[in-house]
Tab-separated table of C-alpha atoms and ligand atoms in Angstrom:
chain	number	residue	atom	x	y	z
A	194	UNK	CA	0.000	0.000	0.000
A	195	UNK	CA	1.233	3.437	-0.840
A	196	UNK	CA	1.714	5.660	2.136
A	197	UNK	CA	0.679	9.239	1.565
A	198	UNK	CA	3.270	11.609	2.701
A	199	UNK	CA	1.433	14.287	4.695
A	200	UNK	CA	3.775	16.958	3.355
A	201	UNK	CA	2.406	16.415	-0.132
A	202	UNK	CA	-1.256	16.893	0.727
A	203	UNK	CA	-2.952	19.772	-0.949
A	204	UNK	CA	-3.360	21.816	2.199
A	205	UNK	CA	0.415	21.928	2.447
A	206	UNK	CA	1.121	22.588	-1.215
A	207	UNK	CA	4.172	24.832	-1.414
A	208	UNK	CA	3.362	28.492	-1.149
A	209	UNK	CA	3.809	30.628	-4.235
A	210	UNK	CA	6.891	32.790	-4.119
A	211	UNK	CA	6.734	36.567	-4.247
A	212	UNK	CA	9.660	38.857	-4.967
A	213	UNK	CA	9.579	42.617	-4.680
A	214	UNK	CA	11.968	45.443	-3.968
A	215	UNK	CA	12.052	49.146	-3.284
A	216	UNK	CA	14.888	51.584	-3.792
A	217	UNK	CA	16.378	53.408	-0.809
A	218	UNK	CA	16.439	56.567	-2.920
A	219	UNK	CA	14.943	58.939	-0.354
A	220	UNK	CA	12.573	59.177	2.569
A	221	UNK	CA	9.771	56.621	2.365
A	222	UNK	CA	6.460	58.298	1.539
A	223	UNK	CA	2.856	57.552	2.391
A	224	UNK	CA	2.520	56.646	-1.331
A	225	UNK	CA	5.246	54.002	-1.016
A	226	UNK	CA	3.638	52.721	2.161
A	227	UNK	CA	0.028	52.538	0.962
A	228	UNK	CA	0.875	51.518	-2.607
A	229	UNK	CA	3.506	48.910	-1.853
A	230	UNK	CA	4.683	48.253	1.699
A	231	UNK	CA	1.321	47.839	3.434
A	232	UNK	CA	0.402	45.274	0.804
A	233	UNK	CA	3.725	43.436	1.177
A	234	UNK	CA	3.076	43.035	4.897
A	235	UNK	CA	-0.306	41.444	4.238
A	236	UNK	CA	1.185	38.892	1.819
A	237	UNK	CA	3.589	37.353	4.301
A	238	UNK	CA	1.347	34.549	5.587
A	239	UNK	CA	-0.073	33.445	2.279
A	240	UNK	CA	3.150	33.553	0.249
A	241	UNK	CA	6.813	32.744	0.489
A	242	UNK	CA	8.003	36.368	0.362
A	243	UNK	CA	11.419	37.683	-0.597
A	244	UNK	CA	11.896	41.434	-0.264
A	245	UNK	CA	14.949	43.542	-0.969
A	246	UNK	CA	16.207	47.089	-0.798
A	247	UNK	CA	17.291	47.660	-4.389
A	248	UNK	CA	20.355	49.713	-3.497
A	249	UNK	CA	22.262	48.734	-6.650
A	250	UNK	CA	19.472	50.320	-8.671
A	251	UNK	CA	19.712	53.508	-6.630
A	252	UNK	CA	23.149	54.501	-7.930
A	253	UNK	CA	21.759	54.857	-11.456
A	254	UNK	CA	21.046	58.350	-10.131
A	255	UNK	CA	24.027	60.044	-8.424
A	256	UNK	CA	23.937	59.692	-4.625
A	257	UNK	CA	25.881	61.540	-1.974
A	258	UNK	CA	27.565	58.651	-0.028
A	259	UNK	CA	26.630	59.661	3.545
A	260	UNK	CA	23.061	60.420	2.510
A	261	UNK	CA	22.799	57.161	0.567
A	262	UNK	CA	23.965	55.141	3.591
A	263	UNK	CA	21.506	57.011	5.814
A	264	UNK	CA	18.581	56.384	3.454
A	265	UNK	CA	19.392	52.677	3.187
A	266	UNK	CA	19.685	52.208	6.952
A	267	UNK	CA	16.510	54.204	7.553
A	268	UNK	CA	14.585	52.317	4.893
A	269	UNK	CA	15.666	48.956	6.299
A	270	UNK	CA	14.606	49.857	9.853
A	271	UNK	CA	11.401	51.484	8.641
A	272	UNK	CA	10.313	48.491	6.569
A	273	UNK	CA	10.822	46.247	9.597
A	274	UNK	CA	8.791	48.756	11.624
A	275	UNK	CA	6.032	48.610	8.992
A	276	UNK	CA	5.786	44.893	9.653
A	277	UNK	CA	8.191	42.937	7.469
A	278	UNK	CA	8.912	39.933	9.633
A	279	UNK	CA	12.249	38.260	8.911
A	280	UNK	CA	10.994	35.101	10.615
A	281	UNK	CA	8.411	34.748	7.855
A	282	UNK	CA	10.058	36.491	4.902
A	283	UNK	CA	13.515	37.288	3.638
A	284	UNK	CA	14.454	40.957	3.647
A	285	UNK	CA	17.954	41.983	2.618
A	286	UNK	CA	20.011	44.529	0.713
A	287	UNK	CA	20.518	43.736	-2.954
A	288	UNK	CA	24.214	44.724	-2.754
A	289	UNK	CA	24.776	42.076	-0.049
A	290	UNK	CA	23.955	39.267	-2.489
A	291	UNK	CA	26.506	39.463	-5.331
A	292	UNK	CA	24.540	37.052	-7.517
A	293	UNK	CA	22.239	39.965	-8.471
A	294	UNK	CA	25.019	41.866	-10.216
A	295	UNK	CA	26.479	38.668	-11.645
A	296	UNK	CA	23.255	37.471	-13.240
A	297	UNK	CA	22.490	40.989	-14.437
A	298	UNK	CA	25.676	40.959	-16.534
A	299	UNK	CA	24.741	37.659	-18.145
A	300	UNK	CA	21.189	38.864	-18.816
A	301	UNK	CA	22.560	42.086	-20.323
A	302	UNK	CA	23.979	39.870	-23.058
A	303	UNK	CA	20.512	38.429	-23.744
A	304	UNK	CA	18.738	41.787	-23.805
A	305	UNK	CA	18.573	43.881	-26.926
A	306	UNK	CA	19.539	47.535	-27.204
A	307	UNK	CA	16.201	48.197	-28.916
A	308	UNK	CA	14.237	46.661	-26.052
A	309	UNK	CA	15.994	48.801	-23.447
A	310	UNK	CA	15.600	51.910	-25.600
A	311	UNK	CA	11.828	51.514	-25.515
A	312	UNK	CA	11.568	51.625	-21.709
A	313	UNK	CA	9.596	54.703	-20.712
A	314	UNK	CA	11.336	54.962	-17.334
A	315	UNK	CA	14.683	55.236	-19.138
A	316	UNK	CA	13.318	57.953	-21.386
A	317	UNK	CA	11.815	59.847	-18.421
A	318	UNK	CA	14.895	59.550	-16.222
A	319	UNK	CA	17.215	60.521	-19.107
A	320	UNK	CA	15.279	63.739	-19.430
A	321	UNK	CA	15.276	64.348	-15.694
A	322	UNK	CA	19.001	63.596	-15.265
A	323	UNK	CA	20.283	64.787	-18.634
A	324	UNK	CA	23.773	65.338	-17.199
A	325	UNK	CA	24.150	61.680	-16.149
A	326	UNK	CA	22.609	59.291	-18.668
A	327	UNK	CA	24.816	56.403	-17.567
A	328	UNK	CA	24.885	52.818	-18.845
A	329	UNK	CA	23.377	51.589	-15.550
A	330	UNK	CA	20.296	53.714	-16.099
A	331	UNK	CA	19.962	52.056	-19.492
A	332	UNK	CA	20.453	48.472	-18.271
A	333	UNK	CA	18.413	49.020	-15.093
A	334	UNK	CA	15.705	46.573	-16.341
A	335	UNK	CA	18.102	43.636	-16.745
A	336	UNK	CA	19.252	44.077	-13.131
A	337	UNK	CA	15.597	44.092	-12.134
A	338	UNK	CA	15.077	40.933	-14.228
A	339	UNK	CA	18.002	39.316	-12.396
A	340	UNK	CA	16.444	40.230	-9.017
A	341	UNK	CA	13.248	38.449	-9.916
A	342	UNK	CA	14.572	35.493	-11.919
A	343	UNK	CA	17.252	34.472	-9.392
A	344	UNK	CA	14.513	33.494	-6.945
A	345	UNK	CA	12.242	31.740	-9.446
A	346	UNK	CA	9.480	34.067	-8.270
A	347	UNK	CA	5.892	33.230	-9.256
A	348	UNK	CA	4.520	36.680	-8.555
A	349	UNK	CA	5.886	40.208	-8.498
A	350	UNK	CA	3.869	42.993	-6.900
A	351	UNK	CA	4.770	46.167	-8.778
A	352	UNK	CA	3.138	49.496	-9.411
A	353	UNK	CA	1.950	50.580	-12.856
A	354	UNK	CA	5.287	52.302	-13.526
A	355	UNK	CA	7.132	48.963	-13.359
A	356	UNK	CA	4.869	46.758	-15.488
A	357	UNK	CA	6.929	47.435	-18.608
A	358	UNK	CA	10.042	46.204	-16.773
A	359	UNK	CA	8.221	43.089	-15.660
A	360	UNK	CA	7.100	42.386	-19.208
A	361	UNK	CA	10.713	42.696	-20.350
A	362	UNK	CA	11.754	40.307	-17.553
A	363	UNK	CA	9.290	37.757	-18.888
A	364	UNK	CA	10.633	38.211	-22.415
A	365	UNK	CA	14.261	37.802	-21.323
A	366	UNK	CA	13.393	34.677	-19.312
A	367	UNK	CA	11.398	33.146	-22.153
A	368	UNK	CA	14.244	33.862	-24.581
A	369	UNK	CA	16.841	32.275	-22.317
A	370	UNK	CA	14.660	29.221	-21.622
A	371	UNK	CA	14.115	28.827	-25.359
A	372	UNK	CA	17.811	29.095	-26.234
A	373	UNK	CA	18.902	26.569	-23.598
A	374	UNK	CA	16.283	24.673	-21.602
A	375	UNK	CA	13.785	25.701	-18.909
A	376	UNK	CA	15.889	27.638	-16.391
A	377	UNK	CA	13.742	30.486	-15.153
A	378	UNK	CA	10.183	30.516	-13.931
A	379	UNK	CA	8.183	33.075	-15.928
A	380	UNK	CA	6.885	35.533	-13.300
A	381	UNK	CA	3.454	37.120	-13.283
A	382	UNK	CA	2.528	40.574	-12.040
A	383	UNK	CA	0.550	40.776	-8.841
A	384	UNK	CA	-1.951	43.580	-8.557
A	385	UNK	CA	-2.057	45.176	-5.171
A	386	UNK	CA	-5.420	45.283	-3.470
A	387	UNK	CA	-5.153	48.840	-2.207
A	388	UNK	CA	-3.397	52.137	-2.616
A	389	UNK	CA	-2.871	51.904	-6.385
A	390	UNK	CA	-1.728	55.456	-6.807
A	391	UNK	CA	-1.514	58.082	-4.096
A	392	UNK	CA	-1.183	61.577	-5.533
A	393	UNK	CA	0.695	64.659	-4.390
A	394	UNK	CA	-1.308	66.771	-1.923
A	395	UNK	CA	-0.173	69.912	-3.772
A	396	UNK	CA	-0.719	68.653	-7.319
A	397	UNK	CA	-3.177	65.757	-7.272
A	398	UNK	CA	-2.563	64.990	-10.951
A	399	UNK	CA	1.027	63.955	-10.074
A	400	UNK	CA	1.940	60.898	-8.015
A	401	UNK	CA	3.321	61.384	-4.526
A	402	UNK	CA	6.999	60.635	-4.917
A	403	UNK	CA	10.145	60.404	-2.776
A	404	UNK	CA	12.013	62.704	-5.111
A	405	UNK	CA	9.378	65.460	-5.276
A	406	UNK	CA	10.921	68.838	-4.472
A	407	UNK	CA	7.653	70.110	-3.017
A	408	UNK	CA	7.731	68.566	0.472
A	409	UNK	CA	4.254	69.900	1.231
A	410	UNK	CA	2.803	67.612	-1.403
A	411	UNK	CA	4.352	64.603	0.182
A	412	UNK	CA	3.709	62.860	3.506
A	413	UNK	CA	6.716	60.925	4.762
A	414	UNK	CA	6.058	57.914	6.961
A	415	UNK	CA	8.414	59.425	9.548
A	416	UNK	CA	6.873	62.921	9.464
A	417	UNK	CA	5.970	64.394	12.867
A	418	UNK	CA	2.201	64.461	13.629
A	419	UNK	CA	2.116	68.269	13.450
A	420	UNK	CA	3.731	68.232	9.990
A	421	UNK	CA	1.256	65.615	8.777
A	422	UNK	CA	-1.674	67.709	10.038
A	423	UNK	CA	-0.284	70.877	8.464
A	424	UNK	CA	0.259	69.211	5.077
A	425	UNK	CA	-3.254	67.745	5.017
A	426	UNK	CA	-4.804	71.069	6.026
A	427	UNK	CA	-3.048	72.706	3.082
A	428	UNK	CA	-3.996	69.977	0.612
A	429	UNK	CA	-5.397	71.218	-2.700
A	430	UNK	CA	-9.115	70.456	-3.119
A	431	UNK	CA	-11.823	72.066	-5.277
A	432	UNK	CA	-14.547	74.680	-4.888
A	433	UNK	CA	-17.532	72.324	-4.643
A	434	UNK	CA	-17.209	71.798	-0.872
A	435	UNK	CA	-18.875	68.382	-0.951
A	436	UNK	CA	-17.028	65.208	0.007
A	437	UNK	CA	-17.787	62.741	-2.762
A	438	UNK	CA	-15.758	60.778	-5.293
A	439	UNK	CA	-16.040	62.117	-8.804
A	440	UNK	CA	-14.550	63.453	-11.990
A	441	UNK	CA	-12.587	66.684	-11.738
A	442	UNK	CA	-12.175	66.169	-7.991
A	443	UNK	CA	-8.620	64.793	-8.016
A	444	UNK	CA	-7.716	66.345	-4.672
A	445	UNK	CA	-10.767	65.018	-2.808
A	446	UNK	CA	-10.553	61.644	-4.583
A	447	UNK	CA	-6.980	61.328	-3.384
A	448	UNK	CA	-7.869	62.246	0.202
A	449	UNK	CA	-10.735	59.726	0.089
A	450	UNK	CA	-8.319	57.061	-1.165
A	451	UNK	CA	-5.901	57.791	1.652
A	452	UNK	CA	-8.680	57.849	4.265
A	453	UNK	CA	-10.075	54.592	2.896
A	454	UNK	CA	-6.663	52.876	3.042
A	455	UNK	CA	-5.995	53.815	6.646
A	456	UNK	CA	-9.514	53.336	8.060
A	457	UNK	CA	-10.823	50.489	5.890
A	458	UNK	CA	-13.975	52.512	5.109
A	459	UNK	CA	-15.339	52.501	1.544
A	460	UNK	CA	-16.278	55.606	-0.467
A	461	UNK	CA	-19.962	55.343	0.439
A	462	UNK	CA	-19.230	55.211	4.132
A	463	UNK	CA	-16.859	58.168	3.820
A	464	UNK	CA	-19.433	60.219	1.885
A	465	UNK	CA	-22.056	59.458	4.546
A	466	UNK	CA	-19.681	60.330	7.387
A	467	UNK	CA	-18.922	63.769	5.898
A	468	UNK	CA	-22.265	64.602	4.369
A	469	UNK	CA	-23.123	68.229	5.099
A	470	UNK	CA	-19.650	68.885	6.513
A	471	UNK	CA	-16.974	71.042	4.925
A	472	UNK	CA	-13.553	70.173	3.522
A	473	UNK	CA	-11.866	71.556	6.648
A	474	UNK	CA	-13.407	68.816	8.806
A	475	UNK	CA	-12.602	66.184	6.240
A	476	UNK	CA	-8.949	67.199	5.896
A	477	UNK	CA	-8.533	67.202	9.675
A	478	UNK	CA	-10.081	63.740	9.893
A	479	UNK	CA	-7.791	62.375	7.172
A	480	UNK	CA	-4.756	63.897	8.893
A	481	UNK	CA	-5.721	62.447	12.270
A	482	UNK	CA	-6.402	59.009	10.805
A	483	UNK	CA	-2.996	59.004	9.093
A	484	UNK	CA	-1.227	60.153	12.270
A	485	UNK	CA	-2.889	57.372	14.260
A	486	UNK	CA	-2.103	54.790	11.599
A	487	UNK	CA	1.560	55.772	11.472
A	488	UNK	CA	2.026	56.156	15.240
A	489	UNK	CA	2.860	52.494	16.050
A	490	UNK	CA	5.137	52.310	13.000
A	491	UNK	CA	7.033	55.405	14.139
A	492	UNK	CA	7.326	53.977	17.657
A	493	UNK	CA	8.778	50.700	16.389
A	494	UNK	CA	11.075	52.628	14.051
A	495	UNK	CA	12.447	54.660	16.982
A	496	UNK	CA	13.344	51.396	18.713
A	497	UNK	CA	14.784	49.502	15.722
A	498	UNK	CA	16.789	52.363	14.288
A	499	UNK	CA	18.816	52.611	17.494
A	500	UNK	CA	19.635	48.909	17.490
A	501	UNK	CA	22.271	48.480	14.769
A	502	UNK	CA	23.152	44.972	15.985
A	503	UNK	CA	19.540	43.908	15.505
A	504	UNK	CA	19.322	45.414	12.010
A	505	UNK	CA	22.585	43.802	11.004
A	506	UNK	CA	21.545	40.389	12.298
A	507	UNK	CA	18.260	40.631	10.351
A	508	UNK	CA	19.857	41.527	7.041
A	509	UNK	CA	22.740	39.091	7.436
A	510	UNK	CA	20.478	36.155	8.131
A	511	UNK	CA	18.222	37.023	5.195
A	512	UNK	CA	21.102	37.696	2.810
A	513	UNK	CA	22.658	34.356	3.643
A	514	UNK	CA	19.450	32.465	2.894
A	515	UNK	CA	18.803	34.562	-0.203
A	516	UNK	CA	22.323	33.933	-1.507
A	517	UNK	CA	21.804	30.196	-1.238
A	518	UNK	CA	18.686	30.333	-3.429
A	519	UNK	CA	20.206	32.880	-5.819
A	520	UNK	CA	23.464	30.966	-6.264
A	521	UNK	CA	21.588	27.837	-7.276
A	522	UNK	CA	19.967	29.702	-10.164
A	523	UNK	CA	23.193	31.513	-11.047
A	524	UNK	CA	25.183	28.232	-11.222
A	525	UNK	CA	22.570	26.728	-13.498
A	526	UNK	CA	22.758	29.748	-15.789
A	527	UNK	CA	26.572	29.754	-15.905
A	528	UNK	CA	26.654	26.045	-16.726
A	529	UNK	CA	24.047	26.366	-19.479
A	530	UNK	CA	25.784	29.321	-21.106
A	531	UNK	CA	28.991	27.275	-21.191
A	532	UNK	CA	31.273	28.870	-18.597
A	533	UNK	CA	33.979	26.500	-17.430
A	534	UNK	CA	33.433	25.649	-13.748
A	535	UNK	CA	36.347	25.929	-11.283
A	536	UNK	CA	35.910	22.317	-10.267
A	537	UNK	CA	35.745	19.960	-13.235
B	839	LIG	P1	11.354	57.993	-6.907
B	839	LIG	O1	10.815	59.372	-6.654
B	839	LIG	O2	12.776	57.787	-6.444
B	839	LIG	O3	11.060	57.468	-8.268
B	839	LIG	P2	9.008	56.804	-5.745
B	839	LIG	O4	8.526	57.410	-4.471
B	839	LIG	O5	8.286	57.161	-6.982
B	839	LIG	O6	10.557	57.059	-5.893
B	839	LIG	P3	9.626	54.015	-6.184
B	839	LIG	O7	10.893	53.668	-5.471
B	839	LIG	O8	9.650	54.223	-7.657
B	839	LIG	O9	8.951	55.278	-5.467
B	839	LIG	O10	8.545	52.935	-5.848
B	839	LIG	C1	8.554	52.075	-4.756
B	839	LIG	C2	7.217	51.394	-4.663
B	839	LIG	O11	6.241	52.312	-4.183
B	839	LIG	C3	6.697	50.881	-6.002
B	839	LIG	O12	6.086	49.627	-5.819
B	839	LIG	C4	5.699	51.919	-6.420
B	839	LIG	O13	4.685	51.409	-7.243
B	839	LIG	C5	5.154	52.376	-5.076
B	839	LIG	N1	4.730	53.771	-5.124
B	839	LIG	C6	5.542	54.840	-5.278
B	839	LIG	N2	4.847	55.975	-5.260
B	839	LIG	C7	3.547	55.620	-5.109
B	839	LIG	C8	2.335	56.342	-5.037
B	839	LIG	N3	2.323	57.652	-5.103
B	839	LIG	N4	1.186	55.652	-4.885
B	839	LIG	C9	1.181	54.319	-4.793
B	839	LIG	N5	2.296	53.577	-4.857
B	839	LIG	C10	3.468	54.205	-5.020
B	840	LIG	N1	12.503	49.203	-9.958
B	840	LIG	C1	11.676	49.106	-8.784
B	840	LIG	C2	12.405	48.491	-7.627
B	840	LIG	C3	12.838	47.118	-7.947
B	840	LIG	C4	11.982	45.984	-8.089
B	840	LIG	C5	12.871	44.892	-8.426
B	840	LIG	C6	10.613	45.787	-7.981
B	840	LIG	C7	14.107	46.707	-8.179
B	840	LIG	N2	14.126	45.363	-8.438
B	840	LIG	C8	12.348	43.629	-8.630
B	840	LIG	C9	10.124	44.499	-8.187
B	840	LIG	C10	10.993	43.437	-8.519
B	840	LIG	C11	11.207	50.496	-8.400
B	840	LIG	O1	11.949	51.434	-8.561
B	840	LIG	N3	10.020	50.603	-7.896
């Protein structure tokens, strides 16, 4: 009689693997948190999650060294404070796992100039940083492909701005698999449930972004409560003075999105709550809800950021485990391409 191995029953089918990363390119914003990080946290039980700080990507734009180090350390501590749990997930710095840069070089040789030239992010960033259109900015997507493909990820949560890079990743992987034999899993995008696009409070047609010069348009996760309140009170709205979701009401729509994300209320409930009340009340309520939502995160951050030994032990443990997975894929790739191994 065949004995069923309990580990193969359906209820214990292996979890799907998720890979995602964020650049430590500035102070983490409420947009980053609601659009990406808050969703990452909620995926940790259902999926086998691998998260990274994409610090290698960050130097495609010139960084001042001390500032760069500070942003990376802050981002690592802050993401832990947001709820990334290194007992459940891996969370490391991309530069601590050399396989990322190694695979990226190989993939560069399987990526066409024409493909990279079509990337809208490259075109946008070339315009924005016209004095530093470096080769790394151009090959940014093959490093991102390496990040994902090294871990044989099933799913990649990315915002709309990264879907073109993910599509290119799939094309590179399919090409490589076709030239040799199946090597890489072809990853799928994973649409986030909430926080799709949080807009600037000062220009609600523009997304809230780490690198925005107008700090009033941007809430940082580590902003002091009084700064958060002030920024919300100054948020651009419209002249209708009625809290409802609709066309031409970008400012109010954005505030409703933020309020909905942090309170769990839907648009209807929000409209009912503020019916007959002015924008002033609404803005204050959104500000207070955000302050309360961020308070425990800021408290944990204050604790973690002081404990360098703790941070280091978290990233070392994760990087070690990540490197083991990554090196398996890298070795396979090197062998298939035809590199001579050190040990024959
Ligand atoms: P930069 O200004 O350096 O481009 P950014 O703030 O736009 O930075 P990214 O590092 O490009 O942020 O993105 C990190 C993650 O946060 C991505 O998954 C992205 O989709 C998400 N994200 C960034 N800004 C927003 C936003 N305003 N609303 C929702 N999600 C966002
Ligand atoms: N390019 C992404 C960050 C990033 C990423 C990745 C996201 C780097 N490597 C791999 C998903 C998967 C960004 O700037 N948002």
